[in-house]
């Protein structure tokens, strides 16, 4: 997927002027938040489960090589295939080879962010293979020719009116005058269209929420049941996963599942939690003939042992973006790559480079709401600050900001100079602003006064007055 | 004034007030309100002249070297006090939670930063959690709404303490706004680096403030207050804006933020 993160500012301008996006984002702000807090409050051990989930993943990351190897042995023992992909290109080619070996014409896809990360749909189309998204949200953005704007609700930026228009445009075999005035009708229409695709598909591709080392199992959590049809009906099931999905045991997964859906949608559990181990066995009534797992690195192993390792605990619940005031304002596309919101602000620079993704960790107020809801207790603001440190060290921040900061720091380190300056500024600005008590414009502060007034100082600084009080 | 400590036989605690750069330059009356609250609570207050800023602008811009030097100055200026009190959750959180990480673990400076952290408190939480004060003796006539500034709320756990003290102010009616715990869009340099995003966030905040029906907005951080006051005034709102310390100290004679008499 193309990276437009360097153009974050123009993406933002576009997003803020997009009436439909702003309308759709208006709906995001309440629902997820209230549902999560209700689910968390209903479970007395929720906070303890967050600690346990964090500890499980910390342990796993400390021994990730051992667990991945143990998992691989179990997959092979169950008759499955493991493919290690260092880069996005490797992963795409592995998927293509499997599809070609089965002479696949169409592949159905459950929701997978890894497929987005490696740009799989465009690639398969170029090679003459038709990918069909079967998750409703993914299906909507596929027919709109867009990327996801949220990691669990990919079409959250689209209004229902837009979906109606898209369905009328694409489902030309249906009565153009049909009534489409409620979400359930739209859902059944999509379901009818997709049902035939499931039956025709040669290969089914899903993501993975977990890979279990103990059993060689991959796990997906879904709400629509499309994942199960995607992976059981075709000749082969391809799982796209990244290395940090590895989890030691079934018990560990059971613990993390208890915080996943609660943090994501406020459900106790998602509607479907599907465990897949190997291909169809001889006595199974159904299932895929082949089971492949493509394990993607794509820069993640370089995060191990750095200040960004904790980001690899992320289980992709979306709680951080659901609670982010910046995400609420601009939506997911403005972030310019696959992963938006606070988790994207940390992960994107890690995977595409801070030279391209540098805006994202800067575009945060550090309000800390993301960290306060992260089920894996990832210190997201701290890691965004680490990216700002790397940027500063590598001289990537804009020169004017660097020089401004240096000038300020020079004074801040010299109290006599600092107070000399403040002692002039305070009374002077107070005098200039004496009529209204505030300024509507101010040289060098256009960023402030573009949208708000600047309160004027009261007069002499506190230090000037304190000195006088002490002398008196 | 009701307070649990210190009793007259005990030595009065020596409090160093870290006044913050925004209070120093823009709103000294907040500093004097803090001094009054602390002195009324039985503290000896001093304000070291060598303080400038807590270092957050450098810290949050990734400039660790300058942050470290500024932190060392603050540590040197304040470590001889019994307590360090800050009329800001943001600057208080910086000193309390982030200074120690600036230095080599186990180093002398890390130890000094940790020692300072242990005795540093945001003003309202110092009055309530440390001194055990339940009322400040101020009176006020009108309705207020209270915004929870992010650092104070999420880094220092300040939420119920200011509300408890405000509830003890005769004549004051607290009208809660929706989403009082959601960011106002200030974020330090964020609001000038990404003004258009900041604007969307503060517009949501001022809508909630207006809907509360309160005549005055209070919060515990000058940055947030200047941002919200600036937006309310740009929108032509009549709602007044003050630091919570001014109301708690009964020092509301000075015009509210961004206004003249």
XYZ file of C-alpha atoms in Angstrom:
733
model
C 0.000 0.000 0.000
C 1.287 3.412 -0.946
C 2.557 5.576 1.891
C 1.110 9.100 1.929
C 2.140 9.780 5.547
C 4.712 12.429 4.478
C 1.723 14.430 3.183
C -0.072 14.196 6.520
C -0.830 17.914 6.621
C -2.535 17.993 3.235
C -4.308 14.719 4.088
C -5.616 16.481 7.198
C -6.867 19.494 5.252
C -8.710 17.159 2.904
C -10.182 15.186 5.799
C -11.356 18.255 7.677
C -13.150 19.506 4.555
C -14.772 16.144 3.765
C -18.400 16.530 4.817
C -19.210 12.816 4.629
C -16.113 11.853 6.600
C -16.870 14.371 9.315
C -20.450 13.120 9.497
C -19.305 9.483 9.719
C -16.632 10.282 12.337
C -19.254 12.052 14.430
C -20.861 8.632 14.967
C -17.589 6.963 16.017
C -17.002 9.075 19.071
C -19.717 7.772 21.335
C -20.462 4.113 20.655
C -17.126 2.343 20.999
C -16.248 4.332 24.119
C -19.450 3.720 26.057
C -19.529 0.042 25.121
C -15.934 -0.512 26.184
C -16.378 1.151 29.547
C -19.572 -0.823 30.228
C -17.835 -4.111 29.368
C -14.781 -3.252 31.462
C -16.868 -2.189 34.457
C -18.879 -5.407 34.298
C -15.756 -7.513 34.786
C -14.126 -7.040 38.204
C -10.858 -8.634 37.085
C -10.552 -6.542 33.915
C -7.562 -4.513 35.125
C -5.831 -7.650 36.404
C -6.455 -9.305 33.027
C -4.767 -6.345 31.316
C -1.710 -6.912 33.497
C -1.759 -10.630 32.707
C -2.130 -9.981 28.970
C 0.817 -7.566 29.056
C 2.955 -10.079 30.953
C 2.120 -12.940 28.583
C 3.194 -10.915 25.571
C 6.312 -9.574 27.277
C 7.373 -13.110 28.057
C 6.590 -14.215 24.507
C 8.567 -11.382 22.927
C 11.551 -12.196 25.117
C 11.550 -15.728 23.668
C 9.914 -15.087 20.303
C 12.378 -17.181 18.305
C 11.797 -20.268 20.449
C 8.018 -19.947 20.320
C 7.939 -19.388 16.561
C 10.058 -22.490 15.990
C 7.924 -24.568 18.349
C 4.814 -23.335 16.564
C 6.263 -24.179 13.141
C 6.958 -27.775 14.204
C 3.343 -28.162 15.338
C 1.938 -26.726 12.101
C 4.021 -29.137 10.047
C 3.030 -32.051 12.288
C -0.628 -31.176 11.641
C -0.014 -31.287 7.888
C 0.226 -27.544 7.329
C 2.878 -25.397 5.634
C 4.804 -22.466 7.108
C 6.261 -19.752 4.860
C 8.595 -17.138 6.347
C 8.378 -13.787 4.588
C 10.988 -11.200 5.445
C 9.444 -8.490 3.276
C 6.065 -7.537 1.846
C 7.284 -8.588 -1.581
C 8.262 -12.035 -0.288
C 4.808 -12.456 1.247
C 3.022 -11.426 -1.969
C 5.047 -13.877 -4.047
C 4.437 -16.727 -1.616
C 0.677 -16.149 -1.829
C 0.853 -15.930 -5.623
C 2.788 -19.202 -5.899
C 0.227 -21.022 -3.769
C -2.654 -19.587 -5.831
C -0.934 -20.525 -9.095
C -0.221 -24.065 -7.883
C -3.993 -24.455 -7.467
C -4.794 -22.605 -10.720
C -6.850 -20.213 -8.636
C -9.055 -17.663 -10.400
C -10.759 -16.117 -7.401
C -9.763 -15.871 -3.769
C -12.066 -14.899 -0.950
C -10.612 -12.886 1.893
C -11.542 -12.485 5.515
C -10.357 -9.317 7.220
C -6.562 -9.153 7.309
C -4.506 -6.063 7.961
C -1.395 -7.916 6.793
C -2.939 -8.180 3.325
C -3.400 -4.412 3.420
C 0.166 -3.953 4.623
C 1.605 -5.984 1.746
C -0.819 -4.535 -0.840
C -2.102 -7.995 -1.743
C -5.317 -7.126 -3.590
C -3.695 -4.876 -6.200
C -0.932 -7.428 -6.687
C -3.281 -10.383 -7.212
C -5.413 -8.356 -9.622
C -2.315 -7.518 -11.654
C -1.595 -11.230 -11.857
C -5.100 -12.052 -13.084
C -6.489 -13.386 -9.821
C -9.645 -11.794 -8.442
C -9.629 -11.094 -4.688
C -13.036 -10.747 -3.034
C -13.371 -9.173 0.378
C -16.017 -10.936 2.467
C -16.043 -8.810 5.624
C -18.827 -6.258 5.099
C -16.618 -3.269 5.874
C -13.791 -4.588 3.713
C -16.267 -5.332 0.916
C -17.547 -1.755 1.049
C -14.073 -0.226 0.815
C -13.094 -2.692 -1.918
C -15.961 -1.597 -4.160
C -15.108 2.021 -3.289
C -11.486 1.360 -4.225
C -10.253 2.629 -0.857
C -8.036 1.386 1.941
C -9.318 0.769 5.469
C -9.583 3.771 7.803
C -9.745 1.725 11.007
C -8.170 -1.601 11.917
C -11.387 -3.304 13.038
C -14.008 -1.123 11.353
C -12.422 -0.520 7.939
C -15.375 1.429 6.502
C -16.066 3.542 9.577
C -15.414 6.665 7.491
C -18.291 5.888 5.113
C -21.868 7.054 5.718
C -24.824 4.770 5.094
C -25.983 7.004 2.242
C -22.649 6.474 0.533
C -22.971 2.685 0.923
C -26.421 2.799 -0.684
C -24.968 4.675 -3.670
C -22.075 2.211 -3.930
C -24.334 -0.835 -3.823
C -26.628 0.616 -6.493
C -23.584 1.369 -8.638
C -22.002 -2.097 -8.289
C -24.908 -4.524 -7.855
C -26.323 -3.836 -11.286
C -28.052 -7.213 -11.489
C -30.546 -6.104 -8.835
C -33.645 -3.964 -9.245
C -32.419 -0.337 -9.434
C -35.578 0.846 -7.626
C -35.237 -1.491 -4.669
C -35.671 -0.037 -1.204
C -32.404 0.286 0.737
C -33.336 2.386 3.691
C -31.974 0.419 6.633
C -28.661 -1.232 7.516
C -30.191 -4.726 7.708
C -31.324 -4.558 4.076
C -27.839 -3.520 3.042
C -26.350 -6.355 5.054
C -28.585 -8.994 3.461
C -27.875 -7.643 0.004
C -24.134 -7.920 0.613
C -24.621 -11.373 2.106
C -26.543 -12.615 -0.971
C -23.912 -11.255 -3.339
C -21.067 -12.750 -1.325
C -22.673 -16.171 -0.822
C -22.045 -17.099 -4.449
C -18.461 -15.865 -4.257
C -17.724 -18.089 -1.276
C -18.829 -21.149 -3.225
C -16.810 -20.229 -6.307
C -13.528 -19.352 -4.577
C -10.420 -21.494 -5.103
C -8.435 -20.117 -2.197
C -9.489 -18.464 1.079
C -7.225 -15.970 2.802
C -7.661 -14.856 6.402
C -5.581 -12.989 8.919
C -4.749 -14.297 12.375
C -5.323 -12.761 15.775
C -3.071 -15.378 17.365
C -0.712 -18.186 16.419
C -0.507 -20.738 19.227
C 2.911 -22.329 19.759
C 1.537 -25.143 21.908
C -0.729 -26.514 19.192
C 0.251 -24.916 15.853
C -3.186 -23.291 15.705
C -4.195 -19.986 14.128
C -7.085 -18.040 15.649
C -9.389 -15.443 14.130
C -12.082 -13.438 15.864
C -14.943 -12.145 13.709
C -18.511 -11.021 14.045
C -19.960 -11.919 10.678
C -19.019 -15.567 10.162
C -17.410 -14.650 6.855
C -14.024 -15.822 8.116
C -15.280 -19.368 8.632
C -16.782 -19.589 5.144
C -13.630 -18.070 3.681
C -11.349 -20.636 5.234
C -13.395 -23.850 5.128
C -14.934 -23.867 1.652
C -11.996 -23.411 -0.780
C -9.240 -25.847 -1.713
C -6.664 -24.038 0.360
C -6.658 -21.761 3.380
C -3.849 -19.214 3.526
C -3.310 -17.469 6.857
C -1.490 -14.138 6.723
C 0.131 -13.361 10.051
C 2.999 -11.299 11.392
C 5.632 -12.620 13.778
C 4.247 -10.942 16.908
C 0.977 -12.874 16.698
C 2.745 -15.812 18.331
C 1.388 -16.724 21.767
C 2.637 -19.657 23.834
C -0.440 -21.623 24.881
C -4.188 -22.010 24.490
C -4.560 -20.773 28.056
C -2.611 -17.617 27.213
C -4.870 -16.958 24.234
C -7.947 -17.546 26.373
C -6.718 -14.853 28.778
C -5.946 -12.300 26.077
C -9.288 -12.973 24.366
C -10.999 -11.758 27.524
C -9.582 -8.253 27.030
C -9.633 -8.187 23.218
C -13.327 -7.913 22.350
C -14.132 -5.918 25.473
C -11.547 -3.319 24.476
C -12.522 -3.355 20.812
C -16.316 -3.386 20.598
C -17.377 -3.823 24.211
C -18.498 -7.399 23.547
C -17.592 -10.079 26.102
C -16.442 -12.176 23.159
C -16.761 -11.583 19.448
C -19.505 -13.649 17.793
C -17.049 -16.114 16.249
C -13.682 -17.209 17.634
C -12.293 -19.752 15.194
C -9.351 -22.053 15.885
C -7.709 -23.680 12.847
C -5.095 -26.401 13.070
C -3.787 -27.840 9.805
C -5.839 -28.809 6.716
C -8.878 -31.088 6.595
C -8.160 -34.464 8.186
C -9.421 -37.648 6.573
C -12.314 -37.954 8.993
C -13.280 -34.239 8.971
C -16.633 -33.541 7.293
C -15.243 -30.407 5.643
C -12.299 -28.034 5.581
C -9.564 -26.896 3.190
C -7.318 -29.414 1.485
C -4.240 -27.266 2.185
C -3.344 -25.044 5.140
C -0.600 -22.456 4.683
C 0.626 -19.783 7.064
C 2.647 -16.878 5.704
C 4.539 -15.241 8.563
C 5.570 -11.690 7.809
C 8.402 -9.793 9.435
C 8.542 -6.589 7.324
C 10.634 -4.689 9.880
C 9.150 -6.033 13.103
C 12.184 -8.034 14.214
C 14.183 -4.787 14.041
C 11.907 -3.405 16.780
C 12.937 -6.166 19.166
C 15.464 -4.990 21.709
C 14.681 -1.303 21.020
C 12.516 1.215 22.863
C 9.740 0.180 20.456
C 9.596 -3.508 21.409
C 6.524 -2.973 23.599
C 4.561 -1.976 20.487
C 4.748 -5.623 19.415
C 2.331 -6.460 22.237
C -0.449 -4.818 20.194
C -3.420 -7.125 19.539
C -5.117 -4.753 17.063
C -8.269 -4.047 19.083
C -8.536 -0.427 17.929
C -9.284 0.974 21.403
C -6.504 3.562 21.056
C -7.990 5.101 17.918
C -11.536 4.802 19.276
C -10.459 7.081 22.126
C -8.127 9.418 20.230
C -9.241 13.043 19.765
C -6.915 13.408 16.770
C -8.246 10.253 15.087
C -11.809 11.447 15.754
C -10.992 14.686 13.970
C -9.230 13.436 10.851
C -10.200 9.760 10.440
C -7.847 6.976 9.483
C -6.899 7.786 5.883
C -5.085 10.987 6.869
C -2.428 8.886 8.602
C -1.392 7.848 5.134
C -0.770 4.130 5.456
C -2.364 0.977 6.829
C -2.362 1.626 10.569
C -4.004 4.818 11.874
C -4.466 6.387 15.298
C -1.999 6.127 18.160
C -0.898 2.560 17.376
C -0.282 3.644 13.789
C 1.647 6.684 14.993
C 4.118 4.317 16.645
C 4.040 1.411 14.195
C 4.120 3.304 10.892
C 7.505 4.993 11.511
C 8.820 1.605 12.653
C 7.776 -0.140 9.460
C 8.090 2.551 6.757
C 10.738 4.770 8.385
C 10.522 7.888 10.525
C 11.585 9.972 7.528
C 8.206 9.104 5.949
C 6.052 8.606 9.055
C 7.475 11.391 11.217
C 4.330 13.530 11.258
C 2.272 10.816 12.915
C 4.008 10.685 16.330
C 4.110 14.491 16.291
C 0.390 14.857 15.661
C -0.539 13.939 19.210
C -1.537 16.069 22.170
C -0.110 13.377 24.485
C -3.474 13.335 26.216
C -2.759 9.741 27.214
C -6.277 8.439 26.662
C -4.928 5.750 24.310
C -2.591 4.347 26.917
C -5.337 4.454 29.526
C -7.517 2.094 27.452
C -4.886 -0.101 25.776
C -5.598 -3.668 26.940
C -1.923 -4.503 26.548
C -0.818 -1.417 28.505
C 1.391 -0.161 25.677
C 2.833 3.240 26.652
C 1.850 4.823 23.349
C 2.615 8.486 24.153
C 6.043 7.538 25.491
C 6.817 5.689 22.279
C 5.608 8.576 20.142
C 8.028 10.735 22.127
C 10.793 8.230 21.375
C 10.097 8.773 17.685
C 10.357 12.538 18.211
C 13.738 11.918 19.865
C 14.932 9.878 16.889
C 13.684 12.597 14.564
C 15.480 15.266 16.546
C 18.720 13.232 16.654
C 18.573 12.665 12.901
C 17.807 16.357 12.228
C 14.546 15.457 10.517
C 12.374 18.028 12.283
C 11.883 21.304 10.348
C 14.824 23.734 10.749
C 12.590 26.581 11.929
C 11.204 24.412 14.734
C 14.710 23.280 15.697
C 16.095 26.811 15.799
C 13.096 28.122 17.663
C 13.500 25.389 20.217
C 17.240 25.976 20.550
C 16.730 29.678 21.081
C 14.079 29.039 23.724
C 16.215 26.375 25.448
C 19.203 28.741 25.498
C 17.151 31.170 27.569
C 15.390 28.504 29.631
C 18.803 27.283 30.807
C 19.799 30.833 31.855
C 17.304 32.115 34.440
C 18.670 35.705 34.469
C 18.259 35.940 30.685
C 14.904 34.200 30.758
C 13.484 36.508 33.415
C 14.974 39.559 31.728
C 13.063 38.584 28.560
C 9.849 37.680 30.381
C 10.087 40.888 32.413
C 9.969 42.896 29.188
C 7.420 40.737 27.357
C 4.875 40.544 30.194
C 4.349 44.284 30.778
C 4.736 45.119 27.071
C 2.138 42.591 25.893
C -0.161 43.571 28.739
C 0.081 47.194 27.618
C -0.495 46.291 23.967
C -3.484 44.152 24.894
C -4.870 46.532 27.501
C -7.992 47.370 25.507
C -9.448 43.864 25.074
C -7.258 41.702 27.286
C -6.407 39.543 24.300
C -5.025 39.521 20.775
C -6.704 38.354 17.600
C -3.427 38.332 15.679
C 0.155 38.066 16.839
C 3.355 37.968 14.779
C 5.035 34.505 14.953
C 1.947 33.025 16.583
C -0.269 32.549 13.543
C -0.684 28.878 14.459
C -2.362 30.008 17.648
C -4.356 32.992 16.420
C -5.638 31.336 13.223
C -8.430 29.761 15.259
C -8.401 31.395 18.696
C -7.570 34.610 20.499
C -4.403 34.881 22.546
C -5.007 36.060 26.115
C -2.758 39.003 27.026
C -0.511 38.804 30.082
C -1.806 40.558 33.189
C 1.197 42.893 33.493
C 4.382 42.373 35.469
C 5.500 38.748 35.682
C 5.002 36.699 38.793
C 8.715 36.788 39.491
C 8.823 40.595 39.224
C 5.918 40.898 41.633
C 7.275 38.251 43.999
C 10.621 40.038 44.183
C 8.823 43.279 45.056
C 6.698 41.505 47.667
C 9.759 39.960 49.309
C 11.621 43.290 49.303
C 8.665 45.049 50.929
C -10.157 26.434 57.240
C -10.162 22.743 58.027
C -6.961 20.899 57.728
C -5.452 17.755 59.188
C -1.869 18.955 59.322
C 0.383 20.479 60.284
C -0.586 21.092 63.884
C 0.782 24.183 65.590
C 3.406 22.177 67.431
C 4.856 20.816 64.196
C 7.316 22.711 62.091
C 5.625 24.446 59.174
C 6.435 22.574 55.950
C 8.704 24.511 53.622
C 7.121 24.514 50.184
C 8.892 25.549 47.011
C 6.371 26.853 44.494
C 7.208 25.927 40.923
C 5.174 28.711 39.428
C 5.363 27.487 35.767
C 6.378 29.605 32.803
C 2.817 30.308 31.657
C 1.661 31.501 35.080
C 4.809 33.603 35.423
C 4.298 35.395 32.122
C 0.553 35.350 31.492
C -1.247 35.007 34.804
C 0.698 35.807 37.960
C -2.591 35.931 39.891
C -2.663 32.109 39.736
C 0.732 32.045 41.425
C -0.475 34.366 44.183
C -3.625 32.266 44.592
C -1.408 29.222 45.049
C 0.731 31.082 47.589
C -2.393 32.083 49.532
C -3.817 28.556 49.522
C -0.506 27.140 50.723
C 0.083 29.789 53.376
C -3.478 29.456 54.662
C -2.835 25.726 54.915
C 0.116 26.382 57.191
C 3.022 26.196 54.780
C 6.041 28.454 54.444
C 6.221 29.258 50.759
C 9.149 30.380 48.708
C 9.490 30.818 44.972
C 13.078 30.299 43.789
C 14.025 32.973 41.271
C 16.215 30.595 39.264
C 13.290 28.574 37.929
C 12.234 29.034 34.322
C 10.273 26.160 32.774
C 9.926 22.446 33.557
C 11.397 21.574 30.153
C 8.352 20.062 28.480
C 8.667 21.980 25.191
C 12.125 20.436 24.708
C 11.137 17.045 26.137
C 8.144 16.638 23.845
C 10.171 17.835 20.853
C 12.650 15.016 21.339
C 15.453 17.282 22.596
C 16.663 15.243 25.532
C 19.963 17.061 26.093
C 18.359 20.452 26.705
C 15.591 18.840 28.771
C 18.206 17.227 30.987
C 19.980 20.537 31.633
C 16.721 22.298 32.437
C 15.744 19.431 34.758
C 19.080 19.682 36.560
C 18.441 23.384 37.184
C 15.003 22.620 38.606
C 16.371 19.821 40.798
C 19.127 22.086 42.166
C 16.685 24.920 42.830
C 14.056 22.812 44.599
C 15.627 19.787 46.242
C 16.166 21.522 49.592
C 12.414 22.103 50.135
C 10.144 19.727 52.045
C 7.692 19.835 49.143
C 7.522 21.169 45.600
C 4.073 22.343 44.577
C 3.015 23.144 41.011
C -0.243 24.808 39.926
C -0.309 22.575 36.841
C -0.825 18.831 36.346
C 1.210 18.956 33.183
C 4.364 20.548 34.640
C 3.838 18.640 37.893
C 3.643 15.369 35.967
C 6.795 16.299 34.076
C 8.805 16.730 37.287
C 7.177 13.847 39.110
C 7.089 11.203 36.374
C 9.589 12.053 33.669
C 12.663 13.672 35.214
C 14.170 10.459 36.568
C 14.056 8.817 33.121
C 16.254 11.581 31.700
C 19.271 10.328 33.611
C 21.367 7.181 33.580
C 19.640 4.635 35.843
C 21.484 4.354 39.141
C 23.314 7.665 38.644
C 23.482 10.414 41.236
C 21.230 12.630 39.113
C 18.654 9.857 38.735
C 18.574 9.504 42.513
C 18.186 13.262 42.962
C 15.390 13.309 40.366
C 13.615 10.472 42.153
C 13.946 12.229 45.493
C 12.439 15.377 43.971
C 9.667 13.332 42.364
C 8.649 11.911 45.737
C 7.992 15.379 47.171
C 6.515 17.063 44.106
C 2.740 17.550 43.891
C 0.190 19.351 41.797
C -1.396 22.126 43.885
C -4.910 20.752 44.403
C -3.742 17.207 45.068
C -1.165 18.574 47.540
C -3.858 20.459 49.441
C -6.209 17.465 49.532
C -4.113 14.297 49.388
C -1.084 15.503 51.358
C -2.450 18.170 53.707
C -5.897 16.631 54.036
C -7.726 19.900 53.482
C -11.463 19.584 52.898
C -12.385 23.235 52.392
C -10.434 26.363 51.564
C -12.770 28.900 53.142
C -13.466 30.735 49.869
C -16.923 31.813 48.767
C -18.117 32.296 45.201
C -21.354 33.297 43.585
C -22.110 31.499 40.337
C -22.035 28.304 38.299
C -18.826 26.733 37.067
C -17.861 23.738 34.956
C -14.571 21.904 35.406
C -12.318 20.551 32.642
C -9.992 17.691 33.587
C -6.629 18.485 32.032
C -5.100 15.332 30.604
C -1.779 15.128 32.436
C -3.319 15.901 35.797
C -6.080 13.379 35.219
C -4.199 10.495 33.649
C -0.655 10.945 34.945
C -1.464 12.145 38.469
C -4.987 10.836 39.083
C -6.520 14.264 39.748
C -10.249 14.175 39.188
C -12.274 14.042 42.345
C -9.981 16.301 44.467
C -10.779 19.643 42.778
C -14.477 18.746 42.665
C -14.399 17.977 46.378
C -12.847 21.364 47.189
C -15.229 23.179 44.816
C -18.178 21.443 46.487
C -17.066 23.095 49.729
C -17.242 26.624 48.289
C -20.502 28.277 49.416
C -22.515 29.767 46.539
C -20.682 27.764 43.882
C -22.701 25.463 41.664
C -20.719 22.837 39.708
C -22.363 21.931 36.400
C -20.518 19.050 34.793
C -19.972 19.191 31.034
C -20.090 16.113 28.774
C -16.679 14.548 28.164
C -14.916 16.692 30.774
C -12.078 14.122 30.639
C -11.452 14.535 26.905
C -8.478 16.608 25.711
C -9.088 20.288 24.860
C -6.676 20.139 21.900
C -3.900 22.226 23.453
C -1.089 19.660 23.670
C 1.725 22.211 24.035
C 3.403 22.845 20.685
C 0.828 20.521 19.067
C -1.694 23.358 18.883
C 0.619 25.527 16.789
C 2.154 22.692 14.767
C -1.245 21.219 13.832
C -3.586 24.194 14.383
C -6.428 22.862 12.249
C -6.682 19.553 14.134
C -6.359 21.370 17.439
C -9.195 23.632 16.357
C -11.585 20.746 15.696
C -10.821 19.316 19.128
C -11.242 22.605 20.985
C -14.478 23.332 19.105
C -15.936 20.105 20.475
C -14.747 21.138 23.925
C -16.252 24.633 23.801
C -19.560 23.159 22.584
C -19.619 20.919 25.666
C -18.660 23.849 27.900
C -21.493 25.958 26.494
C -23.985 23.108 26.829
C -23.178 22.729 30.517
C -24.872 26.079 31.047
C -22.156 27.206 33.455
C -21.060 30.848 33.565
C -17.430 30.005 34.176
C -14.926 27.401 33.064
C -12.282 26.171 35.516
C -9.283 23.891 35.052
C -5.915 23.343 36.648
C -3.547 24.044 33.752
C -2.806 27.413 32.147
C -2.068 25.914 28.715
C -5.475 24.290 28.454
C -7.143 27.350 29.949
C -5.565 29.754 27.449
C -6.550 27.453 24.597
C -10.172 27.131 25.706
C -10.445 30.804 26.696
C -8.999 31.861 23.357
C -11.507 29.715 21.484
C -14.500 30.778 23.568
C -13.583 34.421 23.007
C -13.060 33.921 19.290
C -16.565 32.438 19.230
C -17.928 35.470 21.075
C -18.878 33.485 24.148
C -19.540 35.304 27.433
C -18.284 32.371 29.507
C -15.445 33.406 31.799
C -12.346 31.291 32.278
C -10.175 30.965 35.376
C -7.633 28.667 36.968
C -9.291 26.622 39.703
C -6.802 27.995 42.252
C -8.179 31.523 41.835
C -11.670 30.417 42.859
C -10.429 28.161 45.662
C -8.326 31.012 47.060
C -11.182 33.471 46.735
C -8.996 35.665 44.530
C -11.325 36.448 41.659
C -10.872 40.222 41.646
C -8.561 40.256 38.656
C -10.375 40.076 35.292
C -10.768 36.495 34.026
C -8.405 35.087 31.380
C -8.347 37.200 28.219
C -10.615 39.913 29.624
C -10.260 43.417 30.978
C -12.281 45.065 33.716
